[in-house]
PDB file of C-alpha atoms in Angstrom:
ATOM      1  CA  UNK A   1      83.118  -2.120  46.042  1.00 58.00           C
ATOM      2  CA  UNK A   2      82.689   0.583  43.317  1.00 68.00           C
ATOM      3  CA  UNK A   3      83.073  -0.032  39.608  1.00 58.00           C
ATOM      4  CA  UNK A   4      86.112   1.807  39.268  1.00 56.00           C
ATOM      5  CA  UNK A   5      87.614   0.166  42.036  1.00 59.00           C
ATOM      6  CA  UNK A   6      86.602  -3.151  40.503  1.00 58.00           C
ATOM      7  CA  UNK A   7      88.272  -1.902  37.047  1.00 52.00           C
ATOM      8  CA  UNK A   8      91.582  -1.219  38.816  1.00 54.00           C
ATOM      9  CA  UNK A   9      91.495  -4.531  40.295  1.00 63.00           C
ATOM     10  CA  UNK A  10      91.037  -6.798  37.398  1.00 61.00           C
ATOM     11  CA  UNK A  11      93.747  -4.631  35.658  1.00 69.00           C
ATOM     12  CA  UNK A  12      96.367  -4.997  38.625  1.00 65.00           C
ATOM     13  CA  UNK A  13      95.565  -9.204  38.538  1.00 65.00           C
ATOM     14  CA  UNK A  14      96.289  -8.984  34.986  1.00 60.00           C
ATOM     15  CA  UNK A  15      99.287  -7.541  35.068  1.00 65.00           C
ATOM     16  CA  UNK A  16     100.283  -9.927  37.556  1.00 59.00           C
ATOM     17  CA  UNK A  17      99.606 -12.525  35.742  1.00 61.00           C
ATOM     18  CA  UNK A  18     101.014 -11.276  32.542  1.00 56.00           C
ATOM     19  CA  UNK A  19     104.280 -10.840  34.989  1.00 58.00           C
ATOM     20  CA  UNK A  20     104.098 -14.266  36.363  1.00 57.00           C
ATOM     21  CA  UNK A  21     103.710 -15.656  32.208  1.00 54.00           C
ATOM     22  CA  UNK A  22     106.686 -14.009  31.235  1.00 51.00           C
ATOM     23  CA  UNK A  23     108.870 -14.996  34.541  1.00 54.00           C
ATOM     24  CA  UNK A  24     107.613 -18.434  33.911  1.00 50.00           C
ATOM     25  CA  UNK A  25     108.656 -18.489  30.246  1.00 47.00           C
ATOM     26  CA  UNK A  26     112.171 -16.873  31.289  1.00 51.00           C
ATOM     27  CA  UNK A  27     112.671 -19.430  33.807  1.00 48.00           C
ATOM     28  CA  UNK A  28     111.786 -22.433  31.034  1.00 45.00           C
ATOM     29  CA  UNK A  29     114.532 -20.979  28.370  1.00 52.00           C
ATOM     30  CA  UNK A  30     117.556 -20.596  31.415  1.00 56.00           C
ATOM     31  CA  UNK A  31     116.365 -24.068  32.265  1.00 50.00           C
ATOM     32  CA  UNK A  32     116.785 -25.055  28.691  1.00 50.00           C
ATOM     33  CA  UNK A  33     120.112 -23.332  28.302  1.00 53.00           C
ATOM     34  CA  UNK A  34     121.256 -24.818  31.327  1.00 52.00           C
ATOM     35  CA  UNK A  35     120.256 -28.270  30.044  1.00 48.00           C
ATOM     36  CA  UNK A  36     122.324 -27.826  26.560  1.00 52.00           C
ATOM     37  CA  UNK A  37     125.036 -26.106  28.427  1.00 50.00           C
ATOM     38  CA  UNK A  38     125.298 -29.252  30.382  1.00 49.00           C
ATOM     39  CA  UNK A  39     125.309 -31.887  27.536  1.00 48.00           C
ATOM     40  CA  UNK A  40     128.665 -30.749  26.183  1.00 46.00           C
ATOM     41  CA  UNK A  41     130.155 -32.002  29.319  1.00 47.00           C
ATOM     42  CA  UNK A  42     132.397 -34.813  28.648  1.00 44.00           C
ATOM     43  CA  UNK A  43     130.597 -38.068  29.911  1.00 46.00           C
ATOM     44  CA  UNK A  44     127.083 -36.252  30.342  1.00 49.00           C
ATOM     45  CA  UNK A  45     123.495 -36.324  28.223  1.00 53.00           C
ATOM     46  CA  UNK A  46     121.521 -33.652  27.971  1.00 53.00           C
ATOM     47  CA  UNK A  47     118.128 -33.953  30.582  1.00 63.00           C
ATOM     48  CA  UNK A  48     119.797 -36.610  32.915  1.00 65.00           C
ATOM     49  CA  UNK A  49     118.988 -34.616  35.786  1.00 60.00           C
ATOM     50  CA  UNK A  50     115.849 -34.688  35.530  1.00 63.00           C
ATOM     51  CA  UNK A  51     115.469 -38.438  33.703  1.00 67.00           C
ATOM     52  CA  UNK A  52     117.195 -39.358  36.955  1.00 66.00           C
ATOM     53  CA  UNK A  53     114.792 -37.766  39.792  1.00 68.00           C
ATOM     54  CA  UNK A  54     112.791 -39.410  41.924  1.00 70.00           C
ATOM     55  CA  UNK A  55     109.846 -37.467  41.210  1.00 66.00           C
ATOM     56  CA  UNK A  56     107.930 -39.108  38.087  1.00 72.00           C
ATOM     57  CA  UNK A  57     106.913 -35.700  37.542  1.00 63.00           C
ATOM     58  CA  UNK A  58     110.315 -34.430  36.803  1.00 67.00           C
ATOM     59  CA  UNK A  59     110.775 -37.591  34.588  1.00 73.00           C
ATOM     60  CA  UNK A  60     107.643 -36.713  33.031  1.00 72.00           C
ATOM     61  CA  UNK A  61     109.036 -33.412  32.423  1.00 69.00           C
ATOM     62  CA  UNK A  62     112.311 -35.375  30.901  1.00 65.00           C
ATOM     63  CA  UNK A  63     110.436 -37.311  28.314  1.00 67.00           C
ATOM     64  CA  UNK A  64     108.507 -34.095  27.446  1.00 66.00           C
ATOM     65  CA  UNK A  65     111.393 -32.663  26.532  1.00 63.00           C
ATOM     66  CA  UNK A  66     112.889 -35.711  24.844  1.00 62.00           C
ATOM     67  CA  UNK A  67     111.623 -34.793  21.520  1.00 58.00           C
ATOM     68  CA  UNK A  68     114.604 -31.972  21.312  1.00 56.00           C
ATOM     69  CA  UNK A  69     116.843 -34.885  22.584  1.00 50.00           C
ATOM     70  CA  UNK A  70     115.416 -37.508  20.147  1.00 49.00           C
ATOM     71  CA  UNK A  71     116.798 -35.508  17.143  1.00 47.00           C
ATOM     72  CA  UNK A  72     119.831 -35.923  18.848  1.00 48.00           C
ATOM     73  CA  UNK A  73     119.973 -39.783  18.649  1.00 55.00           C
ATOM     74  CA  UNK A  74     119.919 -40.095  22.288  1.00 67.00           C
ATOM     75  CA  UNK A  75     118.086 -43.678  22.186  1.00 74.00           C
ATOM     76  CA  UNK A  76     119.633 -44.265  25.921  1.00 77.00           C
ATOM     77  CA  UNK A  77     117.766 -41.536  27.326  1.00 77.00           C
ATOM     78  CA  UNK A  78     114.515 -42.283  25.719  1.00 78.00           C
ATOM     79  CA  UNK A  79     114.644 -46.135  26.378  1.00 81.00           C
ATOM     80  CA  UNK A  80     114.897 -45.807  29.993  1.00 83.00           C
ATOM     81  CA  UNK A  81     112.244 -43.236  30.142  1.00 80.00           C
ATOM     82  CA  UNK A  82     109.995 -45.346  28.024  1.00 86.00           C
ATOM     83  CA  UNK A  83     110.775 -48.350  30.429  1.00 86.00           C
ATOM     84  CA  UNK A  84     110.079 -46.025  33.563  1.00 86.00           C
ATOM     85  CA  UNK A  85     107.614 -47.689  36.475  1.00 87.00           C
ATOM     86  CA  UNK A  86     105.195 -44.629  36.107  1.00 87.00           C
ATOM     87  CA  UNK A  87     102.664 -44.876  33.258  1.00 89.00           C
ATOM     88  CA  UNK A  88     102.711 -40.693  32.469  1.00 86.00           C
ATOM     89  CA  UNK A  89     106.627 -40.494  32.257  1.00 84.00           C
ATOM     90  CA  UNK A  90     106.054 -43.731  29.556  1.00 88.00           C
ATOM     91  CA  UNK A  91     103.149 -42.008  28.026  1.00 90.00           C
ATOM     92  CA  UNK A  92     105.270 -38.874  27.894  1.00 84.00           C
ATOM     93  CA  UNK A  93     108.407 -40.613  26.456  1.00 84.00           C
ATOM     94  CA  UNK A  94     105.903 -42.145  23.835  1.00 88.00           C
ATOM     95  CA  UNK A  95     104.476 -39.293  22.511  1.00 85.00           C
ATOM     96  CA  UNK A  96     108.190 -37.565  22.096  1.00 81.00           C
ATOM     97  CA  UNK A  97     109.530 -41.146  19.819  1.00 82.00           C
ATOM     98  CA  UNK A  98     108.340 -39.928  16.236  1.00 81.00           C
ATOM     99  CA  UNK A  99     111.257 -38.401  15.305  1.00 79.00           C
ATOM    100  CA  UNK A 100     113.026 -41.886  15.983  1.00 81.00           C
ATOM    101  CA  UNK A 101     111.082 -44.233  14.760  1.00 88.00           C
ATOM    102  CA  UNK A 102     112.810 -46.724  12.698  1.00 90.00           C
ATOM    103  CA  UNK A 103     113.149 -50.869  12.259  1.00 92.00           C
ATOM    104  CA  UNK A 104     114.823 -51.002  15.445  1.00 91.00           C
ATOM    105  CA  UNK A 105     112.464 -48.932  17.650  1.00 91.00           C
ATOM    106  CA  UNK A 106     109.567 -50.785  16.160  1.00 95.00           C
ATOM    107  CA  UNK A 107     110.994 -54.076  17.424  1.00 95.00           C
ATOM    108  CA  UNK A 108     111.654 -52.616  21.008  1.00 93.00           C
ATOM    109  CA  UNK A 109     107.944 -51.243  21.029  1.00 94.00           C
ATOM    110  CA  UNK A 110     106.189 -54.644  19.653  1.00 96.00           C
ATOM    111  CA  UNK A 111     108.562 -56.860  22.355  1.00 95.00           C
ATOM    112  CA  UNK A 112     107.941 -54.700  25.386  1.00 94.00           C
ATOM    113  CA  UNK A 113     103.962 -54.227  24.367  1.00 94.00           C
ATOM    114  CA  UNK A 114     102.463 -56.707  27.051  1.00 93.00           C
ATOM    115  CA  UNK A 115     104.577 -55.338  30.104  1.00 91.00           C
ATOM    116  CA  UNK A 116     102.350 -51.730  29.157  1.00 92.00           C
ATOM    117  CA  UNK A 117      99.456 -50.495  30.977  1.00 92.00           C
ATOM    118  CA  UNK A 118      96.881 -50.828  28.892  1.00 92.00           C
ATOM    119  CA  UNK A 119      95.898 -46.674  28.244  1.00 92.00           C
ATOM    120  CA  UNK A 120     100.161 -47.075  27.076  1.00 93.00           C
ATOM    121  CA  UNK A 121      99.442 -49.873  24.617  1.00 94.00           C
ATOM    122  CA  UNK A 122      96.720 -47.975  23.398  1.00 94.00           C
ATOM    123  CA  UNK A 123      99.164 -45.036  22.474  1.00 93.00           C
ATOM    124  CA  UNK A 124     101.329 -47.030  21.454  1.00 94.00           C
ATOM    125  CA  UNK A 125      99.151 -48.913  19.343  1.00 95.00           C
ATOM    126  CA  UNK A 126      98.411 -45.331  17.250  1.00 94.00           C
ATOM    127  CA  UNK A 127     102.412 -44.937  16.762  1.00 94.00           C
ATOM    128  CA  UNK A 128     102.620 -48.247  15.390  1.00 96.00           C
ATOM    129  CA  UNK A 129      99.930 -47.531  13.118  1.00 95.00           C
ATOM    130  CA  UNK A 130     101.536 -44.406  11.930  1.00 94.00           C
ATOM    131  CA  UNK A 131     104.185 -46.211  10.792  1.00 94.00           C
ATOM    132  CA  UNK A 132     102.570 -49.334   9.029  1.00 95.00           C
ATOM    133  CA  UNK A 133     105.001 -50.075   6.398  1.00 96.00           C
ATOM    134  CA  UNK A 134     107.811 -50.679   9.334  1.00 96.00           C
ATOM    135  CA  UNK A 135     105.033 -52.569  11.811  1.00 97.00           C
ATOM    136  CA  UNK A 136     104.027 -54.766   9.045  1.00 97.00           C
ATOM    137  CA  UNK A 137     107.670 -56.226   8.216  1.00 96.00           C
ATOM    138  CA  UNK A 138     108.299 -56.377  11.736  1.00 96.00           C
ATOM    139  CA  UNK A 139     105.283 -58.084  12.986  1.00 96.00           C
ATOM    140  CA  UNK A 140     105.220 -60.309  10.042  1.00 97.00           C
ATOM    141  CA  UNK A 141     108.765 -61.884  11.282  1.00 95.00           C
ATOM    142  CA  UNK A 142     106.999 -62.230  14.904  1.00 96.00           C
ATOM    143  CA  UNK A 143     103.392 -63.889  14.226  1.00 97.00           C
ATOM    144  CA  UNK A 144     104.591 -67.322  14.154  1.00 96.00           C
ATOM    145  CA  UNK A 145     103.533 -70.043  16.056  1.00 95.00           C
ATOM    146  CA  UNK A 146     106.564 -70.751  18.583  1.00 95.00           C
ATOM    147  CA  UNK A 147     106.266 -66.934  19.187  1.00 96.00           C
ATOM    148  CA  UNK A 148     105.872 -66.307  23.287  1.00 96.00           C
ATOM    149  CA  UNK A 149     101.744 -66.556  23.977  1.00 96.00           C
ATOM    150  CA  UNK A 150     101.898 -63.485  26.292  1.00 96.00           C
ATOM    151  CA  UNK A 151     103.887 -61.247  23.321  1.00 97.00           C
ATOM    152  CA  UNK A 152     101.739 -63.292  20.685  1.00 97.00           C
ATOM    153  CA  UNK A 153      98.164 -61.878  21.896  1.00 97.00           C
ATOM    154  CA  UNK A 154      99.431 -58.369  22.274  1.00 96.00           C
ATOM    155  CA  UNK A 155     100.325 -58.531  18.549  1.00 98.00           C
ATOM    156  CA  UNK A 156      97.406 -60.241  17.644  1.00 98.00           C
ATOM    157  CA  UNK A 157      95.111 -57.228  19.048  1.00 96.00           C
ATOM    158  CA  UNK A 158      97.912 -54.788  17.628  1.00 97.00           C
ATOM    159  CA  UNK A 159      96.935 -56.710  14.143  1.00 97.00           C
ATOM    160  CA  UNK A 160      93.183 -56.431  14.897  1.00 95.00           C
ATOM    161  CA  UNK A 161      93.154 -52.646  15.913  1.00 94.00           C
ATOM    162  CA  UNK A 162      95.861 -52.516  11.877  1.00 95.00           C
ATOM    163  CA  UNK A 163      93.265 -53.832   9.883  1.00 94.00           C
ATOM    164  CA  UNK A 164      96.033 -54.689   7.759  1.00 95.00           C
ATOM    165  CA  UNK A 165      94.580 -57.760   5.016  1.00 95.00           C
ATOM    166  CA  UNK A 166      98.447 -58.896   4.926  1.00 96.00           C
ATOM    167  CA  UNK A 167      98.676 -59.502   8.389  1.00 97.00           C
ATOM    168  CA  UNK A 168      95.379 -60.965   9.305  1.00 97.00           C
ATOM    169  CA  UNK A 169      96.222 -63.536   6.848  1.00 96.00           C
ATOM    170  CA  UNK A 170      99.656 -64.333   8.975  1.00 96.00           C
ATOM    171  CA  UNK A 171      97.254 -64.266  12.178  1.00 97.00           C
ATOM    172  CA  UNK A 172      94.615 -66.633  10.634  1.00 95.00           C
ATOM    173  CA  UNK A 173      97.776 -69.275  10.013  1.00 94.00           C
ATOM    174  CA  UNK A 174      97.706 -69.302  14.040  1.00 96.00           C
ATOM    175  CA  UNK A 175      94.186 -70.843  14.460  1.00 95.00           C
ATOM    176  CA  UNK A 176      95.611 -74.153  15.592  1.00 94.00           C
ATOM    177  CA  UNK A 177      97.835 -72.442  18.374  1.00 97.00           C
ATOM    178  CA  UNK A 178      98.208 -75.335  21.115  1.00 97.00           C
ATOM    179  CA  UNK A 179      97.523 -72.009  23.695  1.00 97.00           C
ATOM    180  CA  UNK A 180      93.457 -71.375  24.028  1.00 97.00           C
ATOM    181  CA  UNK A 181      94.087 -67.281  24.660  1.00 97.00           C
ATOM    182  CA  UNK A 182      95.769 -67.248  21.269  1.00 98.00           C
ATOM    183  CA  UNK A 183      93.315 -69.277  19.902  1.00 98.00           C
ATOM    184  CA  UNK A 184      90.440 -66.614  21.093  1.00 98.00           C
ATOM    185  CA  UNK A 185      92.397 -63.789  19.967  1.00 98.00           C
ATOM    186  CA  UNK A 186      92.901 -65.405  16.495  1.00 98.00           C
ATOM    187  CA  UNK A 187      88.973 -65.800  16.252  1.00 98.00           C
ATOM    188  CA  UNK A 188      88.546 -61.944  17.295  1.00 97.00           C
ATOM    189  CA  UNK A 189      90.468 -60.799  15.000  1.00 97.00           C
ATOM    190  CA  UNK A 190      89.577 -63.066  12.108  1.00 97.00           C
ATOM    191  CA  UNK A 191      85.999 -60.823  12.551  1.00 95.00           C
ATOM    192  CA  UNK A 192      87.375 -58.571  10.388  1.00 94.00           C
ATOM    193  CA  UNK A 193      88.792 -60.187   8.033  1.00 94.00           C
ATOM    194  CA  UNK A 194      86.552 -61.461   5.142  1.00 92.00           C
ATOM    195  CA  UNK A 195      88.255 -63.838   3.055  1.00 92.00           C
ATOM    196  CA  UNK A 196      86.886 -67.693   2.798  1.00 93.00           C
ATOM    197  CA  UNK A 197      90.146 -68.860   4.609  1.00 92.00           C
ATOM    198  CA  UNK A 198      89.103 -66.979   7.411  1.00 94.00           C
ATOM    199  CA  UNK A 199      85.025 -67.933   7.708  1.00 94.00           C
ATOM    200  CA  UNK A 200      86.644 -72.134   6.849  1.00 95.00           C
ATOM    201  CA  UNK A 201      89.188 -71.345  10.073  1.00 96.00           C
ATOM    202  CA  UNK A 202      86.243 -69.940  12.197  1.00 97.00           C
ATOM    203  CA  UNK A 203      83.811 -72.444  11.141  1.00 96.00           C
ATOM    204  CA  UNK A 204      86.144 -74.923  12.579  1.00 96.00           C
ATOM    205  CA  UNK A 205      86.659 -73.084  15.844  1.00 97.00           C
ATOM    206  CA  UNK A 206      83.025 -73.775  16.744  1.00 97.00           C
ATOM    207  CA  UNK A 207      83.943 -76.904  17.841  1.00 96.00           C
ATOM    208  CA  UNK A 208      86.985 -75.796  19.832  1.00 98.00           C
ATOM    209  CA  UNK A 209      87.122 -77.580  22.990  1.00 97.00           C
ATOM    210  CA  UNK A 210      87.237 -74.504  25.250  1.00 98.00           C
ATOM    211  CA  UNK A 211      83.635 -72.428  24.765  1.00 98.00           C
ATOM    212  CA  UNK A 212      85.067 -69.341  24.770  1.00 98.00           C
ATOM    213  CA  UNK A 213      86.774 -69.734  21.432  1.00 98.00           C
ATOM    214  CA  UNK A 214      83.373 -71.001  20.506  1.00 98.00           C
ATOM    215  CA  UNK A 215      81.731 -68.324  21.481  1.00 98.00           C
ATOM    216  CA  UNK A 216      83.956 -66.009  19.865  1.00 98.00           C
ATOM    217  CA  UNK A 217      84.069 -67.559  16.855  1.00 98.00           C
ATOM    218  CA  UNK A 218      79.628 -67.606  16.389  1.00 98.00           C
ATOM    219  CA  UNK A 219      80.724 -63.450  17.005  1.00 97.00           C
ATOM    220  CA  UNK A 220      82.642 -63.837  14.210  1.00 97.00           C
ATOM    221  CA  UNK A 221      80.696 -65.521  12.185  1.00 97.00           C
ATOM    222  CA  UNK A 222      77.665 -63.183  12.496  1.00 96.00           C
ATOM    223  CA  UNK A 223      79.645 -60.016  11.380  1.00 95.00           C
ATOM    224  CA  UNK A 224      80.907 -61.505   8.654  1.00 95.00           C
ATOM    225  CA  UNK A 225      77.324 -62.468   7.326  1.00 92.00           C
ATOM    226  CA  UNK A 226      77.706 -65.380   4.964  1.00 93.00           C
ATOM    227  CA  UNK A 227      74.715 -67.607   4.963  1.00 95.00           C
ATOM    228  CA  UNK A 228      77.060 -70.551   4.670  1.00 94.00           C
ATOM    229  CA  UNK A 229      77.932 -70.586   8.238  1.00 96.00           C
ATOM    230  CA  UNK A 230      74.370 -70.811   9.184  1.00 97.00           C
ATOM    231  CA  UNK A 231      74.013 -75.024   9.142  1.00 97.00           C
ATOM    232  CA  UNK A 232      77.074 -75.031  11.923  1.00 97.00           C
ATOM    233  CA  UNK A 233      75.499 -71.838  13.974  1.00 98.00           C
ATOM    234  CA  UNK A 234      72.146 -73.607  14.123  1.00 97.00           C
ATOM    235  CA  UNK A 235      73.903 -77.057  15.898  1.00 96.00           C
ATOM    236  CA  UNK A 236      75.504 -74.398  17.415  1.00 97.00           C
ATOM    237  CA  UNK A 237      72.194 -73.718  19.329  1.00 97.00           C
ATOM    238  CA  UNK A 238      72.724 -76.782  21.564  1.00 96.00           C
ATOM    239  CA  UNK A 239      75.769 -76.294  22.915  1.00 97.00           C
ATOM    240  CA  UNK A 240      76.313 -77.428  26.382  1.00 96.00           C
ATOM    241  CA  UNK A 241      77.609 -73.578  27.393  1.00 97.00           C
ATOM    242  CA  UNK A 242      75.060 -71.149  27.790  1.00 98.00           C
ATOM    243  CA  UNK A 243      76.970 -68.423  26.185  1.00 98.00           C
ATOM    244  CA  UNK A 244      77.872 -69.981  23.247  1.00 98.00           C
ATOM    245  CA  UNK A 245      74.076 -70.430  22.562  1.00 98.00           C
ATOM    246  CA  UNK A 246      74.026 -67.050  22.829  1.00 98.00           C
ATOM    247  CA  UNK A 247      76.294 -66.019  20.282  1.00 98.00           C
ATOM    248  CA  UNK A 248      75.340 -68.623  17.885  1.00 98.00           C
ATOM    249  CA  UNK A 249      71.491 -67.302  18.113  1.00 98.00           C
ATOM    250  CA  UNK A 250      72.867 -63.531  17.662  1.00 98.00           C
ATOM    251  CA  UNK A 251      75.065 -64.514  14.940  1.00 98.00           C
ATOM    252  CA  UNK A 252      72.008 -66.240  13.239  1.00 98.00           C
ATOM    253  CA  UNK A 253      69.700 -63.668  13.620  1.00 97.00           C
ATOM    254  CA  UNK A 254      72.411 -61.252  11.787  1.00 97.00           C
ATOM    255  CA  UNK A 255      72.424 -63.542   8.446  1.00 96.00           C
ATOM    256  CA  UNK A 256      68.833 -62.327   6.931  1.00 94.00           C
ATOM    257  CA  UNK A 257      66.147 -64.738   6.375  1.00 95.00           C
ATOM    258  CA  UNK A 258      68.307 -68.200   6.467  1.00 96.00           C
ATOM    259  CA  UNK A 259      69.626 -67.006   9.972  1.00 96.00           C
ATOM    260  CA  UNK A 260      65.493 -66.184  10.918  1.00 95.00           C
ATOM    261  CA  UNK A 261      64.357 -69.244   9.481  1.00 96.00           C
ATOM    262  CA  UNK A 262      66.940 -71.532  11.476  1.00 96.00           C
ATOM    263  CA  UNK A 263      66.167 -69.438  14.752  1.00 96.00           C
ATOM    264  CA  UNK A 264      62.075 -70.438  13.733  1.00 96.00           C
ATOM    265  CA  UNK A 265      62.905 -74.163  13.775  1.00 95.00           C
ATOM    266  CA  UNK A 266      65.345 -74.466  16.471  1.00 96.00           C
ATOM    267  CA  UNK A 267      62.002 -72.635  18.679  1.00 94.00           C
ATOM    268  CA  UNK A 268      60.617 -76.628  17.735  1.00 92.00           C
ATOM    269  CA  UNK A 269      63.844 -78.159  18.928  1.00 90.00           C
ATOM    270  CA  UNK A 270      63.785 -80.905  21.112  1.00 91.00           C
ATOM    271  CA  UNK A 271      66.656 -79.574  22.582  1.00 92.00           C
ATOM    272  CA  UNK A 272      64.798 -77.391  25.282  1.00 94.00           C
ATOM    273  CA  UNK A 273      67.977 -75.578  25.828  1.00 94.00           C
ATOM    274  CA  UNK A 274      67.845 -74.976  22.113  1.00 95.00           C
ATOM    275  CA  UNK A 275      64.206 -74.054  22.253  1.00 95.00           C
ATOM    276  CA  UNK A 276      64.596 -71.722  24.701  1.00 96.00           C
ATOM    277  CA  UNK A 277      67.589 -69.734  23.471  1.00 97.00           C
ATOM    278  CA  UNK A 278      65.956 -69.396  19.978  1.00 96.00           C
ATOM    279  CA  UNK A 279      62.810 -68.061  21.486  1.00 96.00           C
ATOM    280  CA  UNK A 280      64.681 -65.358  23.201  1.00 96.00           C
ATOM    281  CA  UNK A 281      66.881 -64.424  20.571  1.00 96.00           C
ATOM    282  CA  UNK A 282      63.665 -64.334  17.631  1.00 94.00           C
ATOM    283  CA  UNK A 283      61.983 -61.580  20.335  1.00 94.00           C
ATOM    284  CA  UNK A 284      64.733 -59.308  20.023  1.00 94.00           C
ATOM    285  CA  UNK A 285      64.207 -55.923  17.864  1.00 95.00           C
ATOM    286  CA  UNK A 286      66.944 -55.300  15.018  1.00 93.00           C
ATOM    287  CA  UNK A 287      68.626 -52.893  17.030  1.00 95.00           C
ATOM    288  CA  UNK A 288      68.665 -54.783  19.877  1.00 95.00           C
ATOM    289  CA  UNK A 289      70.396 -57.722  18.315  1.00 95.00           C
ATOM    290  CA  UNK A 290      73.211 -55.499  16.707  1.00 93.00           C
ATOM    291  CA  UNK A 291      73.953 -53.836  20.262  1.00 94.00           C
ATOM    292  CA  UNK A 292      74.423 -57.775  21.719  1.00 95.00           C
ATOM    293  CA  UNK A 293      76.182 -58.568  19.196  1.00 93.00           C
ATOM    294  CA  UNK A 294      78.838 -55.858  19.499  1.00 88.00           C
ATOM    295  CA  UNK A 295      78.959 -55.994  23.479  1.00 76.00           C
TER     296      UNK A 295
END
């Protein structure tokens, strides 16, 4: 093949698809004329045809296009594409709700949270955040204790991911929670909040009866580096669970010298377990121990 007739080919396939781009784009606006056309008709909402396919795509498509509809007020159309059984319509339903969001849609979002695929909550999580002010009231009327668990530890992590000082303070008034889930998920989140409430409420979840609360709350503990907690991390050391020797020797060797010196006697513990789990930890580089201790 020549040069020139090279030239003239690339030339013809861009026309093409410059002719193709516009059809397209002509074919989107009828669509979209069609669709307005059709919501004056008495009884009818703009986009049902295509909220109502069977092809998720085409539902996809719907909540796309929502965001036209959502400065409409059409809350119908939007809830039952946010409730749809395929995660992209949801996620594309979700991404068309700022122009709605309000007290009310807040509350929907927060209640229907668990029942979300987790890449959904994750959006969702962001649109919540956007709108802090309106989360915060809302979740501060939900985190109570006779709140349903499953709901409860969705809000918790929402809380957690917030950052929000206010709330972690209504979360930390849940570290009794009769549920051990909620219990864990109080003790995550407490991590980031430093506030002597919250290191007194973790330093009594090391002796929760179920380890993993334990273990979560040595985490804890560690990050939030108070030297106080290192007397309880120590006993910690011979706990009967193998992980939560773990994280009580990580969380020591994160407080500074107290945390190194307590690692250096528990090596002489007649607890072999104890021994054994300090001698490990003490070997570990810096680095090393803030990578376990994130993991």
């Amino acid at each position: 093949m020549t040069l020139l007739a090279l030239v003239v080919l690339l030339t013809a396939g861009a026309q093409v698809a410059l002719l193709l781009g516009f059809a397209t784009l002509l074919l989107l606006r009828r669509e979209r004329s069609a669709i307005g056309a059709r919501g004056g008709e008495p009884g009818r909402r703009p986009l049902d045809d295509l909220a109502a396919s069977r092809h998720w795509w085409r539902r996809a498509e719907a909540a796309r296009r929502s965001g036209d509809v959502a400065r409409l007020g059409d809350r119908e159309l939007l809830n039952r594409l946010l409730d749809d059984p395929h995660p992209a319509v949801q996620s594309a339903a979700t991404a068309s709700l700022a122009p709605l969001v309000d007290a009310r849609l807040v509350g929907r979002l927060l209640d229907r949270l668990p029942e979300r695929p987790m890449a959904i909550r994750l959006q969702q999580f962001g649109l919540l955040r956007d709108a802090l002010p309106l989360t915060a009231a809302t979740l501060m009327e939900r985190l109570t204790l006779d709140a349903p668990p499953r709901r409860l530890k969705s809000w918790i992590a929402l809380v957690e991911t917030l950052g929000s000082p206010e709330l972690l303070a209504r979360v930390a008034a849940l570290h009794s929670h009769p549920e051990p889930l909620i219990r864990l998920s109080v003790a995550r989140a407490l991590r980031h909040y430093r506030h002597p409430e919250a290191e007194e409420m973790l330093l009594i979840a090391l002796h929760d009866h179920d380890w993993r609360v334990r273990a979560v709350a040595a985490r804890s503990l560690g990050r939030h580096g108070n030297v106080s907690a290192v007397p309880r991390l120590a006993a910690g050391l011979r706990d009967v669970r193998w992980w939560v020797r773990f994280r009580c020797g990580l969380a020591l060797a994160q407080l500074g010298a107290a945390g190194r010196g307590a690692l250096d006697d528990a090596r002489r513990d007649v607890d072999r377990y104890a021994g054994e789990m300090a001698t490990m930890i003490a070997g570990l580089s810096p680095d090393s121990v803030i990578e376990l201790s994130e993991g």
